[in-house]
Amino acid sequence: MNAIAQPINPARLVARQQKVLQDADWVRWGLVAIAVGFITLFICVPLGLVIFQAFSKGIAAYWSALSQPDTLSAIKLTLLTALVTVPLNTVFGVAAAWAITRFEFKGKSLLTTLIDLPFSVSPVISGLIFVLLFGAQGWFGEWLSAHDVKIIFAVPGIILATLFITFPFVARQLIPLMQEMGNQEEEAALSLGASGWRTFWSVTIPNIKWALLYGVLLCNARAMGEFGAVSVVSGHIRGLTNTLPLHVEVSYNDYDVVGAFAGASILAGLAIVTLILKTALEWRQANR
Amino acid sequence: MNNKFTNIVFAAVLAVLAASEGRAADINLLNVSYDPTRELYKEYNAAFAKYWKAKTGDNVTVNQSHGGGGKQARAVLEGLEADVVTLAIAFDIDQLYQKRKLIPEKWQSSLPNNSSPYTSTIVFVVRKGNLQHIKDWNDIVKPGVSVVTPNPKTSGGARWNYLAAWVYALKHNNNDEAAATAFVGQLFKNAAVLDTGARGSTTSFVEREIGDVLITWENEAYLVLREFGADKFEIVTPSLSILTEPPVTVVEDVARKHGTTEVATEYLKYLYSKEGQDIIGKNFYRPTDPEIAAKYAKQFQPLELVKIDQFGGWDVAQKKHFSDDGVFDQIYGAGK
Amino acid sequence: MSKSSIMPGFRPTIGFTLIYLGLVVLIPLSTLVFKSFQLNWDDYVHIITNKRVLSSFRVSFSTSLAAALIAGFFGFIVAWVLVRYSFYGKRFFHALIDLPFALPTAVAGIVLATIFQPSGFLGKLLIDTFGVQVAFKPLGIVMALIFISIPFVVRTVEPVLLEFESSMEEAASSLGATRLQVFGKIIFPNVFPALLTGFALAFARGVGEYGSVIFIAGNIPYVSEIVPLLIVTKLEQYDEVGATAIALTMLVISFVLLLLINLLQLCGCASAQDNSKEVRT
């Protein structure tokens, strides 16, 4: 199986070009123009609009929108959610990749497919299932209300829905890479007497670190940006259970355009900065 | 002896609590409401907090959740712990009794005026100049007029829109239901966008510049003028419309659990006070208090208002018009 | 890869994987199945074959198909350009590809609606020059889904293009093949399985997309009403069972789609390896 978003080391991109047969100039520039045009239309223009709207009333308005108590608490909740979900899904991703790529067992295809499943489940359904499970009329509803445990319409529900949505990201990054790598290096280390842990830390991790980092970044971006599923389980209480994406929608519906896009600009900015940072790190590492 | 010791500990704990909280209790209420009441409750919550502080010394913070009526009622049913609900239609609040008995059966008689402290109606917003010369309901069903309204399946406000058109059609067709169905059908054929909520429709009309006419709450229409400029939009009040009665109630089950029954009840009662009614009028809802209503009478155009009771109440209207395969579904299904 | 007896950690990792998978994904998803048991088969069929439900399936599938095809075509070009050519600002574009993952879908919907609305700067251009309205028509749904689909296609195709053996290309052209022949006979067939995977992932994601679509779709029944919106509508009508029936149907469809993708991948990888071996020997 292959992955979406398999990591690319840009340094390898450069090395690559020298080997490849060159296409005619007009083909090259034509294709570059199409690609750049497409990305500009579908990604740069929307991004530009977010930034333009966020600053449409000046920097002061932008800052005051961001320093609203409701915005701050939305940012806090979003960070908390990412802080819980990303490490959990990272540990899971590494464990699942290890089990799937280092061992043969029955039902491996099925397991891989199940891991992918949250990718293609509609966000509406992702939220609904947790309501069916923990809602007052759900499976555990009575028990939860008898013990005064709040899951849905509170922080745990938001975290659970986000866990579900971002479940496959790290695993999907690692599985194809570790599959391709094979396990000769690890076997060598083990046969030389290294312990399992030691082999993992000093052989496996250095080999997969970029893919792992990339998976974590994507997982984090999605955890912070998820809207649909979280919207179902949040309850939309201002200042309490609104994550940043929900706060954006609320502000927009309050006719607070600057507030809405200021929130959106943070999410977009965070994602782009981390991705550019990661690309830059890889270049330095590769050129060293 | 044991008792004495307990008392001392208890007193000490109280003293610590009182010291740390400055004697006044901090009370949190959650008001789960529908979409266009954002501005109203923002102002009202501040006023109530002030009133309650003066009266009891306690600090009340009212948290707000806004969204489509059906979605909000469902959230409360699934465990969103709202102390009070203030929704667009009685049908949605009634589900809190029907499905989970969170409120008493006769909830609507616990506060004056069928538990509706404010009323409103359904009007049109058109672009400045009113190029299509829209004056009344029969103008917006003409071919070529592009209409913006939310979807009655997902928006309480849109159900009021639909019923207002229905009443008008009945009246002008000698109560012929087939003719009324055709009339409302024509109206929804003219719909350019069916958003899921009233706010979404306003955005489509105002910011997306879709459509010639927006059918919406009267209060929402005046808010559009205030927020986006009376130089860009005009309000057209039809000759006849429906009297919308958005009801409020304390979710007794939740309030009892939170120990907030008293303050939640007072919160809703204060809506009926002169101060509450004044805030209501200021936010373009129609006050129910005759004195305050008279004060704000001149901000609204006069029109004939019909009550939902004429249809036999929400249960009947809901079943007949908005259930699966009801009249609304038939309208869209007919042409297919 | 052969079975390795000295590899440690099978039990803890597979155990943790299965438990975590069960807790976070399978148990929650199983609620849909159990809820649907409240229906008998005839009721289920009645709900699913309702005209409006069927037409929303048609809308969802046709727009996702169109979006995945367009994103597949352009995404392939983007991946090609990113892997094979160098140009100014490439690193920046490379980082931008993942933006659709990070931007909340509601923001994407609002932004795309602003751009493509009849008075928006692209929407106006399209109406003036081609007489085509994009926003609030099914075409608007396609636009939103293209945005969502981009990273799926680009990031699936990219690694395969990168790993592609240039020796095969060199061999072919030294035998006198034109560039177009090399591309058509050697490169494309090898990349095709990956492209198909990216396409299928984009398609599966598109069918379920909600947040970005409702802002730009217009949501007119029988015209631009998508399946997830119908699920939400049913829920807000207090018809949980009807909603779960539709949701379960969607779940089964996406599961089958994904299973097909994974099988495709297995075949694809195998045949690609065969090809490269043949050329080498």
mmCIF file of C-alpha atoms in Angstrom, chain A residues 128 131-132 134-138 145 148 150 152-153 231-232 234-238 240 249-255 257, chain B residues 30 38-39 63-66 71 74-75 77-81 99-100 199-200 202-203 207-208 220 223-224 227-228 257:
data_model
loop_
_atom_site.group_PDB
_atom_site.id
_atom_site.type_symbol
_atom_site.label_atom_id
_atom_site.label_comp_id
_atom_site.label_asym_id
_atom_site.label_seq_id
_atom_site.Cartn_x
_atom_site.Cartn_y
_atom_site.Cartn_z
ATOM 1 C CA LEU A 128 -22.640 11.461 15.071
ATOM 2 C CA VAL A 131 -23.189 11.297 20.092
ATOM 3 C CA LEU A 132 -24.689 7.835 19.655
ATOM 4 C CA PHE A 134 -21.927 9.157 24.793
ATOM 5 C CA GLY A 135 -24.987 11.334 24.185
ATOM 6 C CA ALA A 136 -27.677 11.401 26.864
ATOM 7 C CA GLN A 137 -29.714 9.014 24.739
ATOM 8 C CA GLY A 138 -26.671 7.003 23.696
ATOM 9 C CA SER A 145 -25.206 11.254 33.672
ATOM 10 C CA ASP A 148 -21.941 13.196 36.377
ATOM 11 C CA LYS A 150 -19.475 14.933 30.821
ATOM 12 C CA ILE A 152 -20.233 15.118 24.732
ATOM 13 C CA PHE A 153 -20.532 18.929 24.604
ATOM 14 C CA SER A 231 -18.992 20.998 15.405
ATOM 15 C CA VAL A 232 -21.324 18.060 16.075
ATOM 16 C CA SER A 234 -19.065 20.747 20.789
ATOM 17 C CA GLY A 235 -22.315 22.392 21.841
ATOM 18 C CA HIS A 236 -20.893 25.728 20.635
ATOM 19 C CA ILE A 237 -20.738 27.385 24.049
ATOM 20 C CA ARG A 238 -18.806 30.608 23.611
ATOM 21 C CA LEU A 240 -16.023 27.202 26.778
ATOM 22 C CA GLU A 249 -17.621 30.259 12.059
ATOM 23 C CA VAL A 250 -19.319 31.910 15.025
ATOM 24 C CA SER A 251 -17.499 35.194 14.412
ATOM 25 C CA TYR A 252 -18.369 35.072 10.748
ATOM 26 C CA ASN A 253 -22.025 34.639 11.614
ATOM 27 C CA ASP A 254 -21.742 37.549 14.057
ATOM 28 C CA TYR A 255 -20.795 39.685 11.014
ATOM 29 C CA VAL A 257 -15.366 39.368 9.365
ATOM 30 C CA LEU B 30 -26.159 28.323 29.903
ATOM 31 C CA ARG B 38 -26.951 36.777 19.291
ATOM 32 C CA GLU B 39 -27.079 40.555 19.603
ATOM 33 C CA ASN B 63 -22.901 31.524 28.559
ATOM 34 C CA GLN B 64 -24.419 31.480 25.110
ATOM 35 C CA SER B 65 -24.703 28.839 22.453
ATOM 36 C CA HIS B 66 -26.304 29.741 19.124
ATOM 37 C CA LYS B 71 -29.640 21.345 16.080
ATOM 38 C CA ARG B 74 -31.061 17.993 19.722
ATOM 39 C CA ALA B 75 -27.907 19.027 21.546
ATOM 40 C CA LEU B 77 -31.582 16.242 24.282
ATOM 41 C CA GLU B 78 -28.190 14.593 23.899
ATOM 42 C CA GLY B 79 -26.906 16.139 27.106
ATOM 43 C CA LEU B 80 -25.911 19.749 26.466
ATOM 44 C CA GLU B 81 -26.674 21.081 29.935
ATOM 45 C CA LYS B 99 -38.249 12.665 23.989
ATOM 46 C CA ARG B 100 -36.760 12.975 27.434
ATOM 47 C CA ARG B 199 -27.802 33.779 9.422
ATOM 48 C CA GLY B 200 -26.484 31.801 6.477
ATOM 49 C CA THR B 202 -28.515 36.768 5.408
ATOM 50 C CA THR B 203 -24.865 36.240 4.478
ATOM 51 C CA GLU B 207 -22.232 39.381 1.316
ATOM 52 C CA ARG B 208 -22.606 36.978 -1.600
ATOM 53 C CA GLU B 220 -32.902 40.183 11.414
ATOM 54 C CA LEU B 223 -30.192 44.300 11.956
ATOM 55 C CA VAL B 224 -29.119 44.016 8.294
ATOM 56 C CA GLU B 227 -24.959 46.473 10.188
ATOM 57 C CA PHE B 228 -24.690 46.933 6.436
ATOM 58 C CA LYS B 257 -29.243 19.387 38.951
#
